Coordinates of N, CA, C and O in Angstrom, one line a residue:
M79 N 91.1 -33.0 -9.8 CA 90.4 -31.8 -9.7 C 90.3 -31.1 -11.1 O 89.4 -30.4 -11.4
G80 N 91.4 -31.3 -11.9 CA 91.4 -30.6 -13.2 C 90.3 -31.1 -14.1 O 89.7 -30.3 -14.9
D81 N 89.9 -32.4 -14.1 CA 88.8 -32.9 -14.9 C 87.5 -32.3 -14.5 O 86.6 -32.0 -15.3
V82 N 87.3 -32.1 -13.2 CA 86.0 -31.5 -12.7 C 85.9 -30.1 -13.1 O 84.9 -29.6 -13.6
L83 N 87.1 -29.3 -13.0 CA 87.1 -27.9 -13.5 C 86.8 -27.9 -15.0 O 86.1 -27.0 -15.5
R84 N 87.4 -28.8 -15.7 CA 87.2 -28.8 -17.2 C 85.7 -29.0 -17.5 O 85.2 -28.4 -18.4
F85 N 85.1 -30.0 -16.8 CA 83.7 -30.2 -16.9 C 82.9 -29.0 -16.6 O 82.0 -28.6 -17.4
L86 N 83.2 -28.3 -15.5 CA 82.5 -27.1 -15.2 C 82.6 -26.0 -16.2 O 81.7 -25.2 -16.5
H87 N 83.8 -25.9 -16.8 CA 84.1 -25.0 -17.9 C 83.2 -25.3 -19.1 O 82.6 -24.4 -19.7
L88 N 83.1 -26.6 -19.4 CA 82.3 -27.0 -20.5 C 80.8 -26.7 -20.2 O 80.1 -26.2 -21.1
V89 N 80.3 -27.0 -19.1 CA 78.9 -26.7 -18.7 C 78.7 -25.2 -18.7 O 77.6 -24.8 -19.2
T90 N 79.6 -24.4 -18.3 CA 79.5 -23.0 -18.4 C 79.3 -22.5 -19.8 O 78.6 -21.5 -20.1
T91 N 80.1 -23.1 -20.7 CA 80.0 -22.8 -22.1 C 78.5 -23.1 -22.6 O 78.0 -22.3 -23.4
L92 N 78.0 -24.2 -22.2 CA 76.6 -24.5 -22.5 C 75.6 -23.5 -22.0 O 74.6 -23.1 -22.6
W93 N 75.9 -23.0 -20.7 CA 75.0 -22.0 -20.1 C 75.1 -20.7 -20.9 O 74.0 -20.1 -21.1
L94 N 76.2 -20.3 -21.3 CA 76.4 -19.1 -22.1 C 75.7 -19.3 -23.5 O 75.0 -18.4 -23.9
S95 N 75.8 -20.4 -24.1 CA 75.2 -20.7 -25.3 C 73.7 -20.6 -25.2 O 73.0 -20.1 -26.1
A96 N 73.1 -21.1 -24.1 CA 71.7 -21.1 -23.9 C 71.2 -19.6 -23.8 O 70.2 -19.3 -24.4
G97 N 72.0 -18.8 -23.1 CA 71.6 -17.4 -23.0 C 71.7 -16.7 -24.3 O 70.8 -15.9 -24.7
V98 N 72.7 -16.9 -25.1 CA 72.9 -16.2 -26.4 C 71.8 -16.7 -27.3 O 71.2 -15.9 -28.0
G99 N 71.5 -18.0 -27.4 CA 70.5 -18.5 -28.2 C 69.1 -18.0 -27.8 O 68.3 -17.6 -28.7
L100 N 68.8 -17.9 -26.6 CA 67.5 -17.4 -26.1 C 67.4 -15.9 -26.5 O 66.3 -15.5 -27.0
Q101 N 68.4 -15.2 -26.3 CA 68.4 -13.8 -26.7 C 68.1 -13.5 -28.2 O 67.3 -12.7 -28.6
M102 N 68.8 -14.3 -29.0 CA 68.6 -14.2 -30.4 C 67.2 -14.5 -30.8 O 66.6 -13.7 -31.6
V103 N 66.6 -15.5 -30.3 CA 65.3 -15.9 -30.6 C 64.2 -14.9 -30.2 O 63.4 -14.5 -31.0
V104 N 64.3 -14.4 -28.9 CA 63.3 -13.5 -28.5 C 63.4 -12.1 -29.1 O 62.4 -11.5 -29.4
L105 N 64.6 -11.7 -29.5 CA 64.8 -10.4 -30.2 C 64.2 -10.5 -31.6 O 63.5 -9.6 -32.1
A106 N 64.4 -11.7 -32.2 CA 63.8 -11.9 -33.6 C 62.3 -11.9 -33.5 O 61.6 -11.3 -34.3
Q107 N 61.7 -12.6 -32.5 CA 60.3 -12.7 -32.4 C 59.7 -11.3 -32.0 O 58.6 -11.0 -32.4
G108 N 60.4 -10.6 -31.1 CA 59.9 -9.3 -30.7 C 59.9 -8.3 -31.9 O 59.0 -7.5 -32.0
A109 N 60.8 -8.4 -32.8 CA 60.8 -7.6 -34.0 C 59.7 -7.8 -34.9 O 59.2 -7.0 -35.6
R110 N 59.2 -9.1 -34.9 CA 58.0 -9.4 -35.8 C 56.7 -9.2 -35.1 O 55.7 -9.2 -35.8
A111 N 56.6 -9.0 -33.8 CA 55.4 -9.0 -33.1 C 54.6 -7.7 -33.4 O 55.2 -6.6 -33.6
K112 N 53.3 -7.8 -33.4 CA 52.4 -6.7 -33.7 C 51.8 -6.2 -32.3 O 51.4 -5.0 -32.2
D113 N 51.7 -7.0 -31.4 CA 51.1 -6.7 -30.1 C 52.2 -6.1 -29.2 O 53.3 -6.6 -29.0
L114 N 51.9 -4.9 -28.6 CA 52.8 -4.2 -27.7 C 53.3 -5.0 -26.5 O 54.4 -5.0 -26.1
T115 N 52.4 -5.8 -25.9 CA 52.7 -6.6 -24.8 C 53.7 -7.7 -25.2 O 54.6 -8.0 -24.4
V116 N 53.6 -8.2 -26.4 CA 54.6 -9.2 -26.8 C 56.0 -8.6 -27.1 O 57.0 -9.2 -26.7
V117 N 56.0 -7.4 -27.6 CA 57.2 -6.7 -27.8 C 57.9 -6.4 -26.5 O 59.1 -6.6 -26.3
A118 N 57.1 -5.9 -25.5 CA 57.6 -5.6 -24.2 C 58.1 -6.9 -23.5 O 59.2 -6.9 -22.9
F119 N 57.4 -8.0 -23.7 CA 57.8 -9.3 -23.1 C 59.1 -9.7 -23.7 O 60.0 -10.2 -23.0
A120 N 59.3 -9.6 -25.1 CA 60.5 -10.0 -25.7 C 61.7 -9.2 -25.3 O 62.7 -9.8 -25.0
F121 N 61.6 -7.9 -25.2 CA 62.7 -7.1 -24.7 C 63.0 -7.4 -23.2 O 64.2 -7.5 -22.8
G122 N 61.9 -7.7 -22.4 CA 62.2 -8.1 -21.0 C 62.8 -9.4 -20.9 O 63.7 -9.6 -20.1
L123 N 62.5 -10.4 -21.7 CA 63.1 -11.7 -21.7 C 64.5 -11.6 -22.2 O 65.4 -12.3 -21.6
A124 N 64.8 -10.8 -23.2 CA 66.2 -10.6 -23.6 C 67.0 -10.0 -22.5 O 68.2 -10.4 -22.3
Q125 N 66.4 -9.1 -21.8 CA 67.1 -8.4 -20.7 C 67.4 -9.5 -19.6 O 68.4 -9.5 -18.9
R126 N 66.4 -10.3 -19.3 CA 66.5 -11.4 -18.3 C 67.6 -12.4 -18.7 O 68.4 -12.8 -17.9
A127 N 67.7 -12.7 -20.0 CA 68.8 -13.6 -20.5 C 70.2 -13.0 -20.2 O 71.1 -13.7 -19.9
Q128 N 70.3 -11.6 -20.2 CA 71.5 -11.0 -19.9 C 71.9 -11.2 -18.4 O 73.0 -11.6 -18.1
K129 N 70.9 -11.0 -17.6 CA 71.2 -11.1 -16.1 C 71.3 -12.5 -15.6 O 72.1 -12.7 -14.6
V130 N 70.6 -13.4 -16.2 CA 70.6 -14.8 -15.6 C 71.6 -15.7 -16.4 O 72.2 -16.6 -15.8
F131 N 71.8 -15.5 -17.7 CA 72.6 -16.4 -18.5 C 73.9 -15.7 -18.9 O 75.0 -16.2 -18.5
I132 N 73.9 -14.7 -19.7 CA 75.0 -14.3 -20.4 C 76.1 -13.6 -19.6 O 77.3 -14.1 -19.6
I133 N 75.8 -12.6 -18.8 CA 76.8 -11.9 -18.0 C 77.4 -12.9 -17.0 O 78.6 -13.0 -16.9
P134 N 76.6 -13.6 -16.2 CA 77.2 -14.5 -15.2 C 78.0 -15.6 -15.8 O 79.1 -16.0 -15.3
A135 N 77.5 -16.1 -16.9 CA 78.2 -17.2 -17.6 C 79.6 -16.8 -18.1 O 80.5 -17.5 -18.1
L136 N 79.6 -15.5 -18.7 CA 80.9 -15.0 -19.2 C 81.9 -14.9 -18.0 O 83.1 -15.2 -18.2
L137 N 81.4 -14.4 -16.9 CA 82.3 -14.3 -15.7 C 82.8 -15.7 -15.2 O 84.0 -15.9 -14.9
V138 N 81.8 -16.6 -15.1 CA 82.2 -17.9 -14.6 C 83.1 -18.7 -15.6 O 84.0 -19.4 -15.3
L139 N 82.8 -18.4 -16.9 CA 83.7 -19.0 -18.0 C 85.1 -18.6 -17.8 O 86.0 -19.5 -17.9
G140 N 85.4 -17.4 -17.5 CA 86.7 -16.9 -17.3 C 87.3 -17.5 -16.0 O 88.5 -18.0 -16.0
L141 N 86.5 -17.6 -15.0 CA 87.0 -18.2 -13.7 C 87.3 -19.7 -13.9 O 88.4 -20.1 -13.5
T142 N 86.4 -20.4 -14.5 CA 86.7 -21.9 -14.6 C 87.8 -22.1 -15.6 O 88.6 -23.1 -15.4
G143 N 87.9 -21.3 -16.6 CA 89.0 -21.5 -17.6 C 90.4 -21.3 -16.9 O 91.3 -22.0 -17.1
G144 N 90.4 -20.2 -16.1 CA 91.7 -19.9 -15.4 C 92.0 -21.0 -14.4 O 93.2 -21.4 -14.3
L145 N 91.0 -21.4 -13.6 CA 91.3 -22.5 -12.6 C 91.7 -23.8 -13.3 O 92.5 -24.5 -12.7
T146 N 91.0 -24.1 -14.4 CA 91.4 -25.3 -15.1 C 92.8 -25.3 -15.6 O 93.5 -26.3 -15.5
M147 N 93.2 -24.1 -16.1 CA 94.6 -24.0 -16.6 C 95.6 -24.2 -15.4 O 96.6 -24.9 -15.6
I148 N 95.3 -23.7 -14.2 CA 96.2 -23.8 -13.1 C 96.2 -25.3 -12.6 O 97.2 -25.8 -12.4
A149 N 95.0 -25.9 -12.5 CA 94.9 -27.3 -12.1 C 95.6 -28.3 -13.0 O 96.2 -29.2 -12.5
L150 N 95.6 -28.0 -14.3 CA 96.2 -28.9 -15.3 C 97.6 -28.5 -15.6 O 98.3 -29.2 -16.4
G151 N 98.0 -27.4 -15.1 CA 99.4 -26.9 -15.4 C 99.6 -26.5 -16.9 O 100.7 -26.6 -17.4
V152 N 98.5 -25.9 -17.5 CA 98.6 -25.5 -18.9 C 99.2 -24.1 -18.9 O 98.8 -23.2 -18.1
S153 N 100.0 -23.9 -19.9 CA 100.7 -22.6 -20.0 C 99.7 -21.6 -20.6 O 99.0 -21.9 -21.6
G154 N 99.6 -20.4 -20.1 CA 98.7 -19.4 -20.6 C 99.3 -18.7 -21.9 O 98.7 -17.9 -22.5
G155 N 100.5 -19.1 -22.2 CA 101.2 -18.5 -23.4 C 100.8 -19.1 -24.7 O 101.3 -18.6 -25.7
K156 N 100.0 -20.1 -24.7 CA 99.6 -20.7 -25.9 C 98.6 -19.8 -26.7 O 97.7 -19.2 -26.1
V157 N 98.8 -19.7 -28.0 CA 98.1 -18.8 -28.8 C 96.6 -19.0 -28.7 O 95.8 -18.1 -28.6
W158 N 96.1 -20.3 -28.8 CA 94.7 -20.5 -28.7 C 94.1 -20.1 -27.4 O 92.9 -19.7 -27.4
I159 N 94.8 -20.2 -26.3 CA 94.3 -19.8 -25.0 C 94.2 -18.3 -25.0 O 93.2 -17.7 -24.5
M160 N 95.3 -17.6 -25.4 CA 95.2 -16.1 -25.4 C 94.1 -15.6 -26.3 O 93.4 -14.6 -25.9
L161 N 93.9 -16.2 -27.5 CA 92.8 -15.8 -28.3 C 91.5 -16.1 -27.7 O 90.6 -15.2 -27.8
S162 N 91.3 -17.2 -27.1 CA 90.0 -17.5 -26.4 C 89.7 -16.5 -25.3 O 88.6 -16.0 -25.1
V163 N 90.8 -16.2 -24.5 CA 90.6 -15.2 -23.4 C 90.2 -13.8 -24.0 O 89.3 -13.1 -23.5
A164 N 90.9 -13.4 -25.1 CA 90.6 -12.1 -25.7 C 89.2 -12.1 -26.3 O 88.5 -11.1 -26.1
L165 N 88.8 -13.2 -26.9 CA 87.4 -13.2 -27.4 C 86.4 -13.2 -26.3 O 85.3 -12.6 -26.5
T166 N 86.6 -13.9 -25.2 CA 85.7 -13.9 -24.1 C 85.6 -12.5 -23.5 O 84.5 -12.0 -23.2
L167 N 86.7 -11.8 -23.4 CA 86.7 -10.4 -22.9 C 86.0 -9.5 -23.8 O 85.2 -8.6 -23.4
L168 N 86.2 -9.7 -25.1 CA 85.4 -8.9 -26.1 C 83.9 -9.1 -26.0 O 83.2 -8.2 -26.0
L169 N 83.5 -10.4 -25.8 CA 82.1 -10.7 -25.6 C 81.6 -9.9 -24.4 O 80.5 -9.3 -24.4
L170 N 82.3 -10.0 -23.3 CA 81.9 -9.4 -22.1 C 81.8 -7.9 -22.2 O 80.8 -7.2 -21.8
L171 N 82.8 -7.3 -22.8 CA 82.8 -5.8 -23.0 C 81.6 -5.3 -23.9 O 80.9 -4.4 -23.6
V172 N 81.5 -6.0 -25.1 CA 80.4 -5.7 -26.0 C 79.0 -5.8 -25.3 O 78.1 -5.0 -25.4
D173 N 78.9 -6.9 -24.5 CA 77.6 -7.2 -23.9 C 77.3 -6.1 -22.8 O 76.2 -5.5 -22.8
V174 N 78.3 -5.9 -21.9 CA 78.1 -4.9 -20.8 C 78.0 -3.5 -21.3 O 77.2 -2.7 -20.8
L175 N 78.8 -3.1 -22.2 CA 78.9 -1.7 -22.6 C 77.9 -1.3 -23.7 O 77.6 -0.2 -23.8
Y176 N 77.5 -2.3 -24.5 CA 76.6 -1.9 -25.6 C 75.2 -2.6 -25.5 O 74.2 -2.0 -25.4
L177 N 75.2 -3.9 -25.5 CA 74.0 -4.7 -25.6 C 73.1 -4.5 -24.4 O 71.9 -4.2 -24.5
Q178 N 73.6 -4.7 -23.2 CA 72.8 -4.6 -22.0 C 72.2 -3.3 -21.8 O 71.0 -3.2 -21.6
P179 N 72.9 -2.1 -22.0 CA 72.2 -0.8 -21.8 C 71.1 -0.6 -22.9 O 70.1 0.0 -22.6
H180 N 71.4 -1.0 -24.1 CA 70.4 -0.8 -25.2 C 69.2 -1.7 -25.0 O 68.1 -1.3 -25.3
L181 N 69.4 -2.9 -24.5 CA 68.2 -3.7 -24.2 C 67.4 -3.1 -23.0 O 66.2 -3.2 -23.0
A182 N 68.1 -2.6 -22.0 CA 67.4 -2.0 -20.9 C 66.5 -0.8 -21.4 O 65.4 -0.6 -21.0
E183 N 67.1 0.0 -22.2 CA 66.4 1.2 -22.8 C 65.2 0.7 -23.6 O 64.1 1.3 -23.5
A184 N 65.4 -0.3 -24.5 CA 64.3 -0.8 -25.3 C 63.2 -1.4 -24.4 O 62.0 -1.2 -24.7
E185 N 63.5 -2.1 -23.4 CA 62.5 -2.7 -22.5 C 61.7 -1.5 -21.8 O 60.5 -1.6 -21.7
K186 N 62.4 -0.5 -21.3 CA 61.7 0.6 -20.7 C 60.8 1.3 -21.7 O 59.7 1.6 -21.3
T187 N 61.3 1.5 -22.9 CA 60.4 2.1 -23.9 C 59.2 1.3 -24.2 O 58.1 1.8 -24.3
A188 N 59.4 0.0 -24.3 CA 58.2 -0.9 -24.6 C 57.2 -0.9 -23.4 O 56.0 -0.9 -23.6
R189 N 57.7 -0.9 -22.2 CA 56.8 -0.9 -21.0 C 56.0 0.4 -21.0 O 54.8 0.4 -20.7
E190 N 56.7 1.5 -21.3 CA 56.0 2.8 -21.4 C 54.9 2.8 -22.5 O 53.8 3.4 -22.3
A191 N 55.2 2.2 -23.6 CA 54.2 2.1 -24.7 C 53.0 1.3 -24.3 O 51.9 1.6 -24.6
V192 N 53.3 0.2 -23.6 CA 52.2 -0.7 -23.1 C 51.3 0.1 -22.1 O 50.1 0.1 -22.2
A193 N 52.0 0.9 -21.2 CA 51.2 1.6 -20.3 C 50.3 2.7 -21.0 O 49.2 3.0 -20.5
G194 N 50.9 3.3 -22.0 CA 50.2 4.3 -22.8 C 49.1 3.7 -23.7 O 48.3 4.4 -24.3
G195 N 49.3 2.4 -24.0 CA 48.3 1.8 -24.9 C 48.5 2.0 -26.4 O 47.6 1.6 -27.1
K196 N 49.6 2.5 -26.8 CA 49.8 2.7 -28.2 C 51.3 2.7 -28.6 O 52.1 2.9 -27.7
L197 N 51.5 2.3 -29.8 CA 52.9 2.3 -30.3 C 53.4 3.7 -30.4 O 52.8 4.6 -31.1
T198 N 54.5 3.9 -29.8 CA 55.2 5.3 -29.8 C 56.2 5.3 -30.9 O 56.8 4.2 -31.3
P199 N 56.6 6.5 -31.4 CA 57.6 6.5 -32.4 C 59.0 6.0 -31.9 O 59.7 5.4 -32.6
R200 N 59.2 6.2 -30.6 CA 60.4 5.8 -30.0 C 60.5 4.2 -30.0 O 61.5 3.6 -30.3
L201 N 59.4 3.6 -29.6 CA 59.3 2.1 -29.6 C 59.5 1.6 -31.0 O 60.1 0.6 -31.3
S202 N 58.8 2.3 -32.0 CA 58.9 1.8 -33.3 C 60.4 1.8 -33.8 O 60.8 0.9 -34.5
M203 N 61.1 2.9 -33.4 CA 62.6 2.9 -33.7 C 63.3 1.8 -33.1 O 64.2 1.2 -33.7
C204 N 63.0 1.5 -31.8 CA 63.6 0.4 -31.1 C 63.4 -1.0 -31.8 O 64.3 -1.8 -31.9
V205 N 62.1 -1.2 -32.2 CA 61.8 -2.4 -32.8 C 62.5 -2.6 -34.2 O 62.9 -3.6 -34.6
Q206 N 62.5 -1.5 -34.9 CA 63.2 -1.5 -36.3 C 64.7 -1.5 -36.2 O 65.3 -1.9 -37.2
D207 N 65.3 -1.2 -35.1 CA 66.7 -1.2 -35.0 C 67.2 -2.6 -34.9 O 67.0 -3.3 -33.9
R208 N 67.9 -3.0 -35.9 CA 68.4 -4.4 -36.0 C 69.8 -4.6 -35.4 O 70.3 -5.7 -35.4
R209 N 70.3 -3.6 -34.8 CA 71.7 -3.7 -34.2 C 71.8 -4.7 -33.1 O 72.7 -5.5 -33.0
R210 N 70.8 -4.7 -32.2 CA 70.8 -5.6 -31.1 C 70.8 -7.1 -31.5 O 71.5 -7.9 -31.0
G211 N 69.9 -7.4 -32.5 CA 69.9 -8.7 -33.1 C 71.2 -9.1 -33.8 O 71.7 -10.2 -33.6
A212 N 71.8 -8.1 -34.5 CA 73.1 -8.4 -35.2 C 74.2 -8.6 -34.2 O 75.0 -9.5 -34.4
V213 N 74.2 -7.9 -33.1 CA 75.2 -8.1 -32.1 C 75.0 -9.5 -31.4 O 76.0 -10.2 -31.2
S214 N 73.8 -9.9 -31.2 CA 73.5 -11.2 -30.6 C 74.0 -12.3 -31.5 O 74.6 -13.3 -31.1
H215 N 73.7 -12.1 -32.8 CA 74.2 -13.1 -33.8 C 75.7 -13.1 -33.8 O 76.4 -14.2 -33.9
G216 N 76.3 -12.0 -33.8 CA 77.8 -11.9 -33.7 C 78.4 -12.6 -32.5 O 79.4 -13.3 -32.6
M217 N 77.7 -12.4 -31.4 CA 78.1 -13.1 -30.1 C 78.1 -14.6 -30.3 O 79.0 -15.3 -29.9
A218 N 77.0 -15.1 -31.0 CA 76.9 -16.5 -31.2 C 78.1 -17.0 -32.1 O 78.7 -18.1 -31.9
L219 N 78.4 -16.3 -33.1 CA 79.5 -16.7 -34.0 C 80.9 -16.7 -33.3 O 81.7 -17.6 -33.4
V220 N 81.1 -15.6 -32.4 CA 82.3 -15.6 -31.6 C 82.3 -16.8 -30.7 O 83.4 -17.4 -30.5
L221 N 81.2 -17.1 -30.1 CA 81.1 -18.3 -29.2 C 81.5 -19.6 -29.9 O 82.2 -20.4 -29.4
V222 N 81.1 -19.7 -31.2 CA 81.4 -20.9 -31.9 C 83.0 -20.9 -32.1 O 83.6 -22.0 -32.0
V223 N 83.6 -19.8 -32.4 CA 85.0 -19.7 -32.6 C 85.7 -20.1 -31.3 O 86.7 -20.9 -31.3
I224 N 85.2 -19.6 -30.1 CA 85.8 -20.0 -28.8 C 85.7 -21.5 -28.6 O 86.7 -22.1 -28.2
V225 N 84.6 -22.1 -28.9 CA 84.4 -23.5 -28.7 C 85.3 -24.3 -29.6 O 86.0 -25.3 -29.2
A226 N 85.5 -23.8 -30.8 CA 86.4 -24.5 -31.8 C 87.8 -24.4 -31.3 O 88.6 -25.4 -31.4
L227 N 88.2 -23.3 -30.7 CA 89.6 -23.1 -30.2 C 89.8 -24.1 -29.0 O 90.8 -24.7 -28.9
M228 N 88.8 -24.2 -28.1 CA 88.9 -25.2 -27.0 C 88.9 -26.6 -27.5 O 89.7 -27.4 -26.9
A229 N 88.1 -26.9 -28.5 CA 88.1 -28.3 -28.9 C 89.3 -28.7 -29.7 O 89.8 -29.8 -29.5
F230 N 89.8 -27.9 -30.6 CA 90.8 -28.3 -31.6 C 92.2 -27.8 -31.2 O 93.2 -28.3 -31.7
R231 N 92.3 -26.8 -30.3 CA 93.6 -26.2 -29.9 C 94.6 -26.1 -31.0 O 95.6 -26.7 -31.0
P232 N 94.2 -25.3 -32.0 CA 95.0 -25.3 -33.3 C 96.4 -24.8 -33.2 O 97.3 -25.2 -34.0
F233 N 96.7 -23.9 -32.3 CA 98.0 -23.3 -32.2 C 98.3 -22.9 -30.8 O 97.5 -22.7 -30.0

């Protein structure tokens, strides 16, 4: 059973990676777009990546990781495990408390601009704000660290 859970944990990591990668790409493309509908589509797709990939995958990642530890009899006191858990919780908190609400606001603003037929100052600020993209890139880097901790178990 432990091997099946370890496999599911690995697949969940791929699921999370797909969501983070998708989000990074669509935010970058949306920032470059000149067409309002493309900007709205990009923010909407980034928002969808949150709901379908990132948040569920982070929750399942924690669940499968915990169940794998129990099934394999691995001690939770190992530093690499504690660090992986802390980084996963950090990703979840940053995502739920910062990125998700900001993406929802940006998507709403873009949809309103599309309905009005013109670029609004508020949407212009949303498009120029690079923090969402920076946070997405930061999430990708943290994910690489988590994968390295799982693969190498350094301490």
